[in-house]
GROMACS .gro file of C-alpha atoms in nm:
model
  111
    1MET     CA    1   0.337   0.131  -1.323
    2ALA     CA    2   0.464   0.403  -1.091
    3THR     CA    3   0.847   0.398  -1.130
    4PRO     CA    4   1.096   0.647  -1.021
    5GLY     CA    5   1.242   0.818  -1.324
    6ARG     CA    6   0.925   0.786  -1.530
    7PRO     CA    7   0.646   1.044  -1.551
    8VAL     CA    8   0.371   0.999  -1.294
    9ARG     CA    9   0.078   1.197  -1.174
   10GLY     CA   10   0.217   1.529  -1.055
   11SER     CA   11   0.568   1.482  -1.179
   12ALA     CA   12   0.687   1.488  -1.535
   13THR     CA   13   1.036   1.372  -1.422
   14GLY     CA   14   0.921   1.093  -1.201
   15ARG     CA   15   1.096   1.210  -0.880
   16PRO     CA   16   1.109   0.911  -0.648
   17ILE     CA   17   0.876   1.065  -0.384
   18MET     CA   18   0.620   1.149  -0.653
   19ALA     CA   19   0.638   0.795  -0.789
   20ALA     CA   20   0.588   0.650  -0.448
   21LEU     CA   21   0.292   0.881  -0.376
   22ASP     CA   22   0.140   0.784  -0.707
   23LEU     CA   23   0.177   0.417  -0.617
   24PHE     CA   24   0.047   0.454  -0.264
   25GLY     CA   25  -0.231   0.679  -0.384
   26ARG     CA   26  -0.395   0.399  -0.586
   27ARG     CA   27  -0.707   0.266  -0.430
   28TRP     CA   28  -0.642  -0.021  -0.196
   29THR     CA   29  -0.262  -0.011  -0.231
   30LEU     CA   30  -0.207   0.120   0.121
   31ARG     CA   31  -0.448  -0.125   0.269
   32ILE     CA   32  -0.276  -0.422   0.104
   33VAL     CA   33   0.070  -0.312   0.238
   34TRP     CA   34  -0.096  -0.266   0.581
   35GLU     CA   35  -0.265  -0.605   0.590
   36LEU     CA   36   0.056  -0.779   0.479
   37HIS     CA   37   0.271  -0.640   0.762
   38GLY     CA   38   0.195  -0.944   0.984
   39GLY     CA   39   0.329  -1.187   0.738
   40PRO     CA   40   0.228  -1.357   0.404
   41LEU     CA   41  -0.136  -1.422   0.326
   42GLY     CA   42  -0.302  -1.618   0.050
   43PHE     CA   43  -0.525  -1.438  -0.200
   44ARG     CA   44  -0.858  -1.511  -0.040
   45PRO     CA   45  -0.755  -1.431   0.322
   46LEU     CA   46  -0.599  -1.108   0.195
   47GLN     CA   47  -0.915  -1.021   0.007
   48GLN     CA   48  -1.127  -1.083   0.322
   49ARG     CA   49  -0.902  -0.863   0.526
   50CYS     CA   50  -0.944  -0.591   0.269
   51ASP     CA   51  -1.320  -0.585   0.324
   52GLY     CA   52  -1.389  -0.813   0.033
   53MET     CA   53  -1.250  -0.589  -0.239
   54SER     CA   54  -1.303  -0.728  -0.596
   55SER     CA   55  -1.067  -1.004  -0.694
   56SER     CA   56  -0.980  -0.815  -1.015
   57VAL     CA   57  -0.874  -0.506  -0.826
   58LEU     CA   58  -0.669  -0.714  -0.572
   59ARG     CA   59  -0.506  -0.900  -0.858
   60GLN     CA   60  -0.414  -0.576  -1.029
   61ARG     CA   61  -0.277  -0.411  -0.724
   62LEU     CA   62  -0.075  -0.721  -0.636
   63VAL     CA   63   0.078  -0.724  -0.971
   64GLU     CA   64   0.165  -0.351  -0.941
   65LEU     CA   65   0.327  -0.407  -0.601
   66GLU     CA   66   0.520  -0.704  -0.724
   67GLU     CA   67   0.650  -0.497  -1.022
   68ALA     CA   68   0.741  -0.217  -0.775
   69GLY     CA   69   0.942  -0.469  -0.570
   70LEU     CA   70   0.728  -0.426  -0.255
   71VAL     CA   71   0.547  -0.759  -0.265
   72LEU     CA   72   0.680  -1.111  -0.324
   73LYS     CA   73   0.487  -1.427  -0.392
   74THR     CA   74   0.604  -1.708  -0.173
   75GLU     CA   75   0.667  -2.065  -0.296
   76ASP     CA   76   0.338  -2.165  -0.145
   77GLY     CA   77   0.149  -1.907  -0.346
   78ARG     CA   78   0.091  -1.650  -0.063
   79TYR     CA   79   0.182  -1.283  -0.082
   80GLY     CA   80   0.415  -1.106   0.153
   81LEU     CA   81   0.610  -0.789   0.185
   82SER     CA   82   0.955  -0.785   0.045
   83PRO     CA   83   1.239  -0.613   0.245
   84LEU     CA   84   1.169  -0.302   0.054
   85GLY     CA   85   0.794  -0.339   0.118
   86GLN     CA   86   0.866  -0.382   0.491
   87ASP     CA   87   1.086  -0.059   0.474
   88ALA     CA   88   0.787   0.121   0.315
   89ARG     CA   89   0.542   0.001   0.580
   90GLU     CA   90   0.781   0.124   0.851
   91ALA     CA   91   0.825   0.455   0.673
   92LEU     CA   92   0.448   0.501   0.679
   93GLY     CA   93   0.446   0.474   1.061
   94PRO     CA   94   0.536   0.838   1.120
   95LEU     CA   95   0.270   0.948   0.870
   96SER     CA   96   0.009   0.736   1.059
   97ARG     CA   97   0.104   0.898   1.391
   98TRP     CA   98   0.088   1.245   1.227
   99SER     CA   99  -0.268   1.159   1.096
  100GLU     CA  100  -0.378   1.070   1.445
  101ARG     CA  101  -0.257   1.406   1.577
  102TRP     CA  102  -0.418   1.586   1.281
  103ALA     CA  103  -0.758   1.415   1.350
  104ALA     CA  104  -0.737   1.495   1.722
  105ALA     CA  105  -0.651   1.863   1.639
  106LEU     CA  106  -0.953   1.883   1.401
  107ALA     CA  107  -1.181   1.727   1.650
  108GLU     CA  108  -1.068   1.978   1.917
  109ASP     CA  109  -1.156   2.267   1.678
  110GLY     CA  110  -1.494   2.107   1.616
  111ARG     CA  111  -1.435   2.021   1.249
   0.00000   0.00000   0.00000
C-alpha cells in the first residue's frame, strides 16, 4: 500500500506527496473517489458507475483506499468517503480545473 514514510514509486523516502500520487495513480482509484463524492454506494452500483470495471480490481482498490483511510464501509455494507477522503476529493478540484484549462490551451494550439 502507498503510505507516507514508506518507499513508493518515485520516492525512496515515501514523501507524503509521492505516496499520494502513487495511490491516486493506480488504475481506477481516482474514478472510485470521484464516484463516491455524492455519498455511499453499494459494491454493484459503484461497479456500474465505474463502467463495469472487474469486481476483483474494484475489491482490491477499495481495500487499498480503506487501508489508506480514504474510504469507509458503512454499517449497511456500502462504501463512502471518510472525512480524509472527502478532503482528498476537494483537493483534486483545483487539479481538475487546471486540466480543463490545459485541454483548452492545447485545443487552441491545434494539438
